[in-house]
XYZ file of C-alpha atoms in Angstrom:
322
model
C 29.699 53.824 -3.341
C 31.551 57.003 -3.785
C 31.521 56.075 -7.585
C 27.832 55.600 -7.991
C 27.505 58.943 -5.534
C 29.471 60.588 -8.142
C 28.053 59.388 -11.275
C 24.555 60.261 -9.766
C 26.136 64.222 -9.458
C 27.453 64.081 -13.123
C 24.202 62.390 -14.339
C 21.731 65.148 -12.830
C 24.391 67.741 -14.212
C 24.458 66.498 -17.907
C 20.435 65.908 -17.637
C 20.358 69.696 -17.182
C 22.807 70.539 -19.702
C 20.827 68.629 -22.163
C 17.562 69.429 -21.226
C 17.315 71.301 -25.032
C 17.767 67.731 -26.912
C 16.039 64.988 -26.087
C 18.128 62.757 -27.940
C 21.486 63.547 -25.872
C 19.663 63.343 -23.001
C 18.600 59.551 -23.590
C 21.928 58.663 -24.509
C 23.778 60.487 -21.721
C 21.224 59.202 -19.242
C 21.713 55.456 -20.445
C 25.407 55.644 -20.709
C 26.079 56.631 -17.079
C 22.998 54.415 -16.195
C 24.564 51.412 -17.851
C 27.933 52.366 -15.829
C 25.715 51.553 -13.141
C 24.887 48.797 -13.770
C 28.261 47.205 -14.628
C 29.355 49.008 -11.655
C 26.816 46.970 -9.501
C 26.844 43.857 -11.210
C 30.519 43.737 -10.758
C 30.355 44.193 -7.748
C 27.257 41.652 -7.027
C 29.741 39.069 -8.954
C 33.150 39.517 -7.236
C 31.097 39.365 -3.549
C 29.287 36.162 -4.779
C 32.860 34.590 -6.248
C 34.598 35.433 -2.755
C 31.961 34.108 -0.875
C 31.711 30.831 -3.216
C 35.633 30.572 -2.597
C 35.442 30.750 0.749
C 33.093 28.336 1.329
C 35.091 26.000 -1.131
C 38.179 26.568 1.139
C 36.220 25.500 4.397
C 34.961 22.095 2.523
C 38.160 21.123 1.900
C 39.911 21.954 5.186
C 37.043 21.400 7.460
C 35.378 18.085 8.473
C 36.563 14.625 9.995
C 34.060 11.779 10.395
C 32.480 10.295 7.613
C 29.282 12.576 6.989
C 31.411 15.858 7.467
C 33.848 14.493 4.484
C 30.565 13.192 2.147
C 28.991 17.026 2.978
C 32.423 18.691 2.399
C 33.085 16.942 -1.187
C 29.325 17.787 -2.283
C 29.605 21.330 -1.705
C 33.033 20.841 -3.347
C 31.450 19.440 -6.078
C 28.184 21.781 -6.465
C 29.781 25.067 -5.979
C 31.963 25.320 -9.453
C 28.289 24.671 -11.155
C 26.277 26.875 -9.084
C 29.471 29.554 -10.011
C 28.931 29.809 -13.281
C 25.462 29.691 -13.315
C 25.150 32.073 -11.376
C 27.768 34.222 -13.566
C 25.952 33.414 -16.745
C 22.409 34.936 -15.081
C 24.074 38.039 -13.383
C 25.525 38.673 -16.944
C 21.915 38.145 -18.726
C 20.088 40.306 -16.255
C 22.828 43.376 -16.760
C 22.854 43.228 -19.901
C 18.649 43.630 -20.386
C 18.658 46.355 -17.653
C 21.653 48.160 -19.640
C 18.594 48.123 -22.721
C 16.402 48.958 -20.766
C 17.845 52.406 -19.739
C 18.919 52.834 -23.198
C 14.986 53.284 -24.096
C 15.028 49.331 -26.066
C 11.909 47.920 -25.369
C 13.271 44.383 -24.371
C 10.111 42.555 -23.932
C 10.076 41.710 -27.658
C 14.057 40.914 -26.614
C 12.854 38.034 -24.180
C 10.052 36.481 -26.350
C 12.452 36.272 -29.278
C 15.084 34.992 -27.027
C 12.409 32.159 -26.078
C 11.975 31.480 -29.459
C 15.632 31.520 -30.209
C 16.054 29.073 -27.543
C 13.333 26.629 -28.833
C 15.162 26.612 -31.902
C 18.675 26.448 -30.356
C 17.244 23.664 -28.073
C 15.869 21.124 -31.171
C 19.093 21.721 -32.557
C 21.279 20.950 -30.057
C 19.239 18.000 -28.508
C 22.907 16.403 -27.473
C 23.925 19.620 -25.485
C 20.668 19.638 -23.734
C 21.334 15.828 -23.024
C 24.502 16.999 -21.270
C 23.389 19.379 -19.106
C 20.138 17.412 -18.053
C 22.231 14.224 -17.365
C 24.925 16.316 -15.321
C 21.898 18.369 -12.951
C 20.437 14.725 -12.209
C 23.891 12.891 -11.673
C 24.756 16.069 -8.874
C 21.260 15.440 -7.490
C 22.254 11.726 -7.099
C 25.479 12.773 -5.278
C 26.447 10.073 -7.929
C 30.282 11.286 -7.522
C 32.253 13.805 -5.857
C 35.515 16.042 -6.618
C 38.325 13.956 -5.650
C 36.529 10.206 -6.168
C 37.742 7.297 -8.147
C 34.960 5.973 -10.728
C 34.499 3.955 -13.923
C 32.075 4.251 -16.442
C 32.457 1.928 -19.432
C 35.773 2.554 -21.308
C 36.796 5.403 -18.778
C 37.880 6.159 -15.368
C 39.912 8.472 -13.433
C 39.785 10.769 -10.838
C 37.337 13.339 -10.747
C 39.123 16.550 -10.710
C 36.154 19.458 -11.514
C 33.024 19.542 -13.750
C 31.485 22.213 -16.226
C 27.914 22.614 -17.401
C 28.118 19.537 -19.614
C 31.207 17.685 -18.762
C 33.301 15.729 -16.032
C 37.274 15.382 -16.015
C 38.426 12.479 -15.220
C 42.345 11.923 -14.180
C 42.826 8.868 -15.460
C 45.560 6.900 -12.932
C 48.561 6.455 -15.250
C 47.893 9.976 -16.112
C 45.741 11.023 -19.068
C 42.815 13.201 -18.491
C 39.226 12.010 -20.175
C 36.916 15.176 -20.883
C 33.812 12.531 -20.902
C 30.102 14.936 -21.384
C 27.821 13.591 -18.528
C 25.130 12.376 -21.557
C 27.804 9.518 -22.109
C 28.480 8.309 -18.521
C 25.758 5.720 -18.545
C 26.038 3.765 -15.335
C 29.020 4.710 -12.888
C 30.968 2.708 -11.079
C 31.755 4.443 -7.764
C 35.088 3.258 -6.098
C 35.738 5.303 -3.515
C 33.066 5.025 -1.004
C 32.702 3.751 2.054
C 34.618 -0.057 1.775
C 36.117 -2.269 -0.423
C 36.331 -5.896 -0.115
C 39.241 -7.383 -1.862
C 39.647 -11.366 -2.849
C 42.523 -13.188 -3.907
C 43.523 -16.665 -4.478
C 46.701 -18.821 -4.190
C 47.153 -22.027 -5.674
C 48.529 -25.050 -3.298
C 50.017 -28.165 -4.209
C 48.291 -31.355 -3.445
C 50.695 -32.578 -0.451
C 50.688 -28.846 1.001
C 48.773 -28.786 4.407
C 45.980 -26.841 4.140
C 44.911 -26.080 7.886
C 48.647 -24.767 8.620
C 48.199 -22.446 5.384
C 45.075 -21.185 6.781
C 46.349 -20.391 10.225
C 49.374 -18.855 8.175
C 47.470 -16.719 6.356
C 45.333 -15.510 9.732
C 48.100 -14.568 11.272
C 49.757 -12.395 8.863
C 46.363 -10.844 8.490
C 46.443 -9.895 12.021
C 50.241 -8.604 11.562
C 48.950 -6.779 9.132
C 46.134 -5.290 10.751
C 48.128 -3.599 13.626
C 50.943 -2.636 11.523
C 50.448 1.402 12.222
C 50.588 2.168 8.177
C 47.441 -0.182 7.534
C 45.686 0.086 10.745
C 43.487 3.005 10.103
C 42.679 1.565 6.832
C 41.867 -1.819 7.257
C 38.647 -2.712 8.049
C 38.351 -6.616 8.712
C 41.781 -8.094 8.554
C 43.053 -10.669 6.068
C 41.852 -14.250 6.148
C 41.396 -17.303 4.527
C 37.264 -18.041 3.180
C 38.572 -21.475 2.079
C 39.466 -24.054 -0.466
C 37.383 -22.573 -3.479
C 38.710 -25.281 -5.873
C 40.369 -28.379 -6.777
C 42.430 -27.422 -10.236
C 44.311 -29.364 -12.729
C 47.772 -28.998 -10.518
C 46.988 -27.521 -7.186
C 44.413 -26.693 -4.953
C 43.202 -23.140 -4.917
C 42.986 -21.463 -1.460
C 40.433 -18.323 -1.965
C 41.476 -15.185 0.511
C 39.326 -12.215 1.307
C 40.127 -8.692 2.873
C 37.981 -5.700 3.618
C 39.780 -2.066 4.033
C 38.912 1.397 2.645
C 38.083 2.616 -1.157
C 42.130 2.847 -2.630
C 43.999 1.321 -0.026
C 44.036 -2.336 -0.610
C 46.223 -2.742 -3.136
C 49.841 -2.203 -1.348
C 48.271 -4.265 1.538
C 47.533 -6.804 -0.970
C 50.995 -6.540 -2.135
C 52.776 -6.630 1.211
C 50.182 -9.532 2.441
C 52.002 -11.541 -1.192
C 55.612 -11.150 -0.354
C 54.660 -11.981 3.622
C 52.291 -15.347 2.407
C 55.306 -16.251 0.357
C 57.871 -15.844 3.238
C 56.270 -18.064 5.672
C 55.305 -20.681 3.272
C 58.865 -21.310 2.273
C 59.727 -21.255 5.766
C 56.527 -24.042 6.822
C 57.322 -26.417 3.606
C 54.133 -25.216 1.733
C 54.464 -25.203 -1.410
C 52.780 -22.563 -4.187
C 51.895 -24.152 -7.065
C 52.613 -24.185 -10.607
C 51.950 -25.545 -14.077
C 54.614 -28.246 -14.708
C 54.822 -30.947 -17.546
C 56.415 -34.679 -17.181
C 57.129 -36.754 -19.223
C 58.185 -40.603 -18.309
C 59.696 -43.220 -20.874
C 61.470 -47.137 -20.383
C 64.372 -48.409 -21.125
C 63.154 -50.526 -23.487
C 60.958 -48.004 -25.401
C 64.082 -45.606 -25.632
C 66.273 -48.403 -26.882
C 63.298 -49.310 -29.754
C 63.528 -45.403 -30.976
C 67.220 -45.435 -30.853
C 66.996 -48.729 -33.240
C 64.245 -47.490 -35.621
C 66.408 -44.097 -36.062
C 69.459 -46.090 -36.883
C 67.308 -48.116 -39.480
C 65.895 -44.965 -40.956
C 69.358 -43.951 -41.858
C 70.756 -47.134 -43.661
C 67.890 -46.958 -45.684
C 68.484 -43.361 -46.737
C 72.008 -43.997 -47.562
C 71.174 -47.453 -49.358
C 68.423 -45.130 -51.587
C 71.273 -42.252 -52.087
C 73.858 -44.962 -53.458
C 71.187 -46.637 -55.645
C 70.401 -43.157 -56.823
C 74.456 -42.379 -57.700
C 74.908 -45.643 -59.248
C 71.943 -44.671 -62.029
């Protein structure tokens, strides 16, 4: 304030001074006017960037039940984009105003900026694609910052967004810059629940009730162990026998938790399933090949080998003797 108060002093000052040319006048008038303006719009940016910061810190430390979180990660999500819009139009708007105190008549500016952007638009139909498909994907709360989703040949992490594109953090550690025109359809995997099925092959003579009440049990175990408790949703249990195969029978095991989280209780339910079926005499099975032969057959090889090799030796001594 004491800035623009100043300039406002200086600028009725050199008006006066140079009232004799008209010229120096204009230009003194629209420098210290355009100092304004910066002045203004710099400050109209910085107050808009705190406040968009701010509100970006509250998202992400604020919030526990489930529609607090799904608000908090929108806002997380929408505020980057509605940043730099909002940068780009605070820029555009300074910059006519700037030629407008200058005395440039910018009217003619704007239509041929329209036109420009026709032009600019037909030739960068792809770009346009982008930015279209990325406004409707945010309006579809498709995905948020810090969700897990696949679409086609990539997934990752989402870790921020631009105008046109999405970075994805891909789980072993590359990032994919993918444009939102080449998403397609999107697998979410981090919402709400996630059901998880397995299966474990039995052999034939294996007793399937005592696997089943096995199996229920550890999900139980598992369900008010106090790392997986919060996280699993309907403990682990046997759905069945899903198949008779080739060399076992194939027990089919389902388990519902939250979006991420299944996997190391899949992988501590394995080593615990394995445990207590050594321990019960169940036995997990496995491809296997056997092969059964007589006496008698082995005895007919053994002669037919020994036969094979007189007559080689009778042919070699024939063949000497010639």
């Amino acid at each position: 304030m004491a800035a623009v108060a100043w300039l406002a002093y200086v600028w009725r000052f050199s008006s006066a001074a140079l009232a004799g040319s008209q010229i120096g006048g204009l230009i003194v008038n629209g420098i210290l006017n355009a100092i304004v303006v910066l002045l203004f719009a710099d400050l109209l940016w910085q107050s808009s960037k705190a406040l968009i910061a701010y509100r970006m810190d509250l998202a992400e430390h604020s919030g526990s039940t489930t529609d607090e979180l799904a608000r908090s990660g929108r806002l997380r999500t929408l505020l980057p984009i509605f940043r730099n819009t909002l940068a780009v139009f605070i820029g555009a708007i300074a910059v006519l105003t700037i030629l407008s105190g200058l005395g440039v008549q910018i009217a003619p500016l704007i239509a041929g900026a329209g036109i420009f952007g026709v032009a600019i638009g037909f030739g960068s139909q792809t770009l346009v694609k982008d930015i279209l498909s990325g406004v409707f994907y945010m309006l579809d709360d498709a995905f948020r910052v810090g969700e897990y989703i696949q679409s086609g040949s990539y997934k990752g992490t989402v870790e921020s967004f631009s105008l046109r594109s999405v970075r994805l953090r891909h789980h072993r550690g590359p990032i994919f810059t993918v444009p939102f025109g080449e998403l397609g359809a999107i697998q979410n995997l981090s919402r709400d629940w996630v059901i998880d099925k397995m299966t474990i092959n039995v052999t034939y003579d294996s007793d399937v009730e005592l696997a089943r009440k096995l199996i229920k049990k550890i999900g139980q175990e598992l369900a008010a162990d106090p790392e997986f408790a919060a996280d699993t949703l309907q403990p682990l249990k046997m759905q069945g026998v899903d198949s008779f195969g080739d060399f076992a029978i194939v027990l089919r095991l389902k388990l519902m938790t939250k979006p991420g989280v299944q996997f190391p209780i899949r992988r501590r339910a394995f080593v615990m399933i394995k445990k207590a079926f050594d321990e019960n005499g169940i036995k997990i099975a496995v491809p296997t090949v056997h092969v059964e032969g007589s006496g008698e057959t082995a005895a007919a090889a053994h002669q037919l080998q020994r036969e094979t090799k007189k007559a080689e030796a009778a042919l070699l001594a024939e063949g000497d003797a010639a």
